[in-house]
Amino acid sequence: DTAVSQTPKYLVTQMGNDKSIKCEQNLGHDTMYWYKQDSKKFLKIMFSYNNKELIINETVPNRFSPKSPDKAHLNLHINSLELGDSAVYFCASSQANSWRYFGPGTRLLVL
Amino acid sequence: EDKVVQSPLSLVVHEGDTVTLNCSYEVTNFRSLLWYKQEKKAPTFLFMLTSSGIEKKSGRLSSILDKKELSSILNITATQTGDSAIYLCAVVYNNNDMRFGAGTRLTVKP
């Protein structure tokens, strides 16, 4: 059974569009995260969210917004996509301060 | 500025060699240090270290944290070609902030 799943796996879109990436975890974890992997394979935290608090990395443009309909989901919505948004985005979850389980990643390409 | 630095950035060895990967950090309110192995897909978890001086071991891999030196090492003995990957160090600090290092790209040649 998949622990952390993301959809879609690949996303190709035009500049200026709005898109969402979905993330679901079936581990019962209380915290979920979004990371962006840059060209150097560096994973940068974008958001961490539990049912009490959303923590936003201040370097993330406000075009990016996390939306959590329930504890098992944390979706990433991106407005007005730019070329520089092209990257692989990873969702992850953890229980409190334990290790992260990562999703398979979503490869976003903005044309 | 909070940072996590890994060295070396890349490493090429032959099967059977032993390698040591380094991770040093400067963060506020350190909570834990994590090692991941990343191949083509998402990073897979290796170790979580919270206490200094206690070695974690899994097969040919082992890791230890030195809080005094603000660093950790990941050892891989008797390397195999399947060990080729990017090894990521990540530090959890403050309230769930998590910062990754740039990774060490390990290539194991037959």
XYZ file of C-alpha atoms in Angstrom:
221
model
C 0.000 0.000 0.000
C 1.250 3.431 -0.909
C 2.087 5.474 2.182
C 2.352 8.918 0.597
C 0.908 9.449 -2.849
C 0.992 12.428 -5.176
C -0.936 13.236 -8.316
C -0.176 13.925 -11.016
C 3.211 12.346 -11.534
C 3.976 14.685 -14.426
C 2.506 18.092 -15.146
C 3.235 20.151 -18.246
C 1.554 23.521 -18.489
C 1.844 27.019 -19.903
C 3.108 30.106 -18.115
C 0.386 32.010 -16.360
C -1.808 28.991 -15.660
C -3.019 27.930 -12.225
C -2.440 24.320 -11.224
C -2.733 22.051 -8.200
C -0.765 19.038 -7.031
C -2.490 16.658 -4.667
C -0.921 14.750 -1.802
C -2.428 12.080 0.386
C -0.951 10.021 3.212
C -2.509 6.946 4.787
C -0.099 6.705 7.710
C -2.129 8.670 10.206
C 0.667 11.206 10.513
C -0.075 14.583 11.987
C 2.294 16.687 9.922
C 2.668 17.077 6.162
C 5.196 18.950 4.082
C 5.910 20.243 0.624
C 9.454 20.400 -0.730
C 10.850 21.744 -3.971
C 13.861 20.027 -5.482
C 16.071 22.340 -7.454
C 18.413 21.507 -10.308
C 21.182 20.668 -7.866
C 19.004 18.061 -6.152
C 18.663 20.279 -3.105
C 15.347 19.762 -1.322
C 13.991 23.018 0.040
C 11.140 23.097 2.509
C 8.188 25.117 1.297
C 5.513 24.405 3.885
C 4.950 22.289 6.910
C 1.445 21.842 8.234
C -0.250 20.025 11.044
C -3.777 20.401 12.238
C -2.700 23.249 14.440
C -0.230 25.290 12.520
C 0.929 26.164 9.052
C 4.557 27.125 8.820
C 5.572 28.854 5.638
C 9.104 29.221 4.363
C 9.317 32.974 3.915
C 11.242 32.602 0.666
C 8.293 30.902 -1.037
C 6.346 33.257 -3.326
C 2.762 33.843 -2.280
C 1.671 32.359 -5.607
C 2.136 29.050 -3.815
C -0.470 28.072 -1.278
C -1.077 24.830 0.617
C -4.613 23.647 1.150
C -5.515 20.918 3.610
C -9.083 19.634 3.366
C -8.352 17.120 6.116
C -5.519 15.601 8.094
C -4.601 13.117 5.380
C -4.306 15.611 2.546
C -2.138 18.599 1.797
C -2.531 19.952 -1.701
C -0.263 22.514 -3.308
C -1.891 25.203 -5.395
C 0.190 27.404 -7.664
C -1.127 30.573 -9.267
C 0.289 32.303 -12.330
C 2.923 29.696 -13.041
C 6.364 30.944 -14.080
C 9.202 29.255 -15.920
C 11.237 29.138 -12.719
C 8.583 27.016 -11.053
C 9.703 24.054 -13.156
C 11.046 21.489 -10.710
C 10.202 18.295 -8.934
C 7.897 18.804 -5.958
C 7.866 16.293 -3.135
C 5.203 15.839 -0.535
C 6.106 14.192 2.762
C 4.519 13.319 6.070
C 5.717 12.549 9.562
C 4.450 11.920 13.042
C 5.538 14.821 15.205
C 9.275 15.186 14.834
C 9.989 11.772 13.401
C 11.451 11.010 9.997
C 9.675 12.019 6.822
C 8.021 9.597 4.461
C 8.235 11.055 0.969
C 5.854 10.791 -1.925
C 7.126 9.832 -5.388
C 7.372 13.436 -6.542
C 5.597 15.481 -9.189
C 7.685 16.716 -12.083
C 6.351 20.126 -13.131
C 7.389 21.665 -16.427
C 6.261 25.189 -17.246
C 6.525 26.161 -20.892
C 21.873 31.778 8.711
C 20.854 28.176 9.251
C 22.776 25.806 7.035
C 23.600 22.178 6.412
C 26.826 21.352 4.594
C 27.731 17.972 3.185
C 31.100 16.774 1.981
C 32.348 15.634 -0.339
C 29.892 16.743 -3.015
C 30.779 13.718 -5.097
C 32.738 10.545 -4.579
C 33.791 7.754 -6.908
C 34.950 4.450 -5.417
C 35.256 0.808 -6.419
C 33.214 -2.058 -5.119
C 34.437 -3.234 -1.763
C 35.739 0.161 -0.669
C 34.590 1.830 2.538
C 33.293 5.386 2.344
C 32.585 8.063 4.919
C 30.199 10.882 4.152
C 30.139 14.011 6.267
C 27.396 16.382 7.303
C 27.845 19.501 9.405
C 25.170 21.927 10.483
C 24.524 25.272 12.064
C 20.918 25.667 13.139
C 18.986 27.064 16.051
C 17.204 24.668 18.371
C 18.489 21.459 16.838
C 16.028 18.579 17.091
C 17.354 15.710 14.977
C 19.478 14.775 11.982
C 18.284 12.484 9.226
C 20.086 10.597 6.477
C 18.339 9.716 3.226
C 19.329 7.832 0.111
C 18.000 9.256 -3.125
C 18.078 7.318 -6.359
C 15.698 8.006 -9.196
C 12.637 8.378 -7.051
C 11.863 10.026 -3.742
C 14.462 9.954 -0.967
C 14.293 6.856 1.188
C 14.913 7.118 4.871
C 18.102 5.630 6.346
C 18.674 6.924 9.880
C 17.379 9.383 12.395
C 19.866 10.640 15.006
C 18.976 12.630 18.063
C 21.555 11.640 20.663
C 25.250 12.263 20.429
C 27.656 9.334 20.358
C 25.132 6.571 19.746
C 25.802 4.686 16.545
C 22.883 3.602 14.402
C 23.554 0.593 12.214
C 21.725 -1.085 9.372
C 23.621 -3.755 7.496
C 26.671 -2.200 5.887
C 25.538 1.312 6.752
C 26.123 3.082 10.030
C 25.854 6.628 11.265
C 26.717 8.638 14.339
C 25.988 12.140 15.557
C 28.427 14.461 17.329
C 26.484 17.338 18.830
C 29.609 18.956 20.170
C 31.110 19.143 16.703
C 27.702 19.801 15.112
C 28.237 17.024 12.637
C 27.389 13.508 11.605
C 29.031 10.857 9.490
C 27.526 8.101 7.384
C 29.730 5.069 6.815
C 29.211 2.473 4.136
C 31.442 -0.593 4.246
C 32.061 -3.081 1.435
C 30.326 -0.816 -1.062
C 28.302 -2.296 -3.911
C 27.169 -0.782 -7.200
C 23.673 -0.598 -5.763
C 24.930 1.915 -3.222
C 25.373 4.453 -6.015
C 23.003 7.307 -5.210
C 22.805 10.766 -3.743
C 22.972 10.694 0.033
C 21.127 13.519 1.693
C 21.588 14.835 5.186
C 18.713 16.789 6.695
C 18.415 18.609 9.980
C 15.162 19.214 11.829
C 15.235 22.308 13.987
C 12.975 24.861 15.637
C 9.384 23.786 15.180
C 9.661 21.261 12.374
C 11.843 23.319 10.081
C 13.860 20.946 7.991
C 16.892 21.866 5.991
C 18.623 19.531 3.590
C 22.224 19.569 2.572
C 23.173 19.576 -1.096
C 23.890 15.883 -0.968
C 26.864 13.670 -1.745
C 26.740 11.885 -5.073
C 28.305 8.456 -4.561
C 29.299 6.377 -7.555
C 30.457 2.821 -6.953
C 32.236 1.261 -9.919
C 32.410 -2.510 -10.468
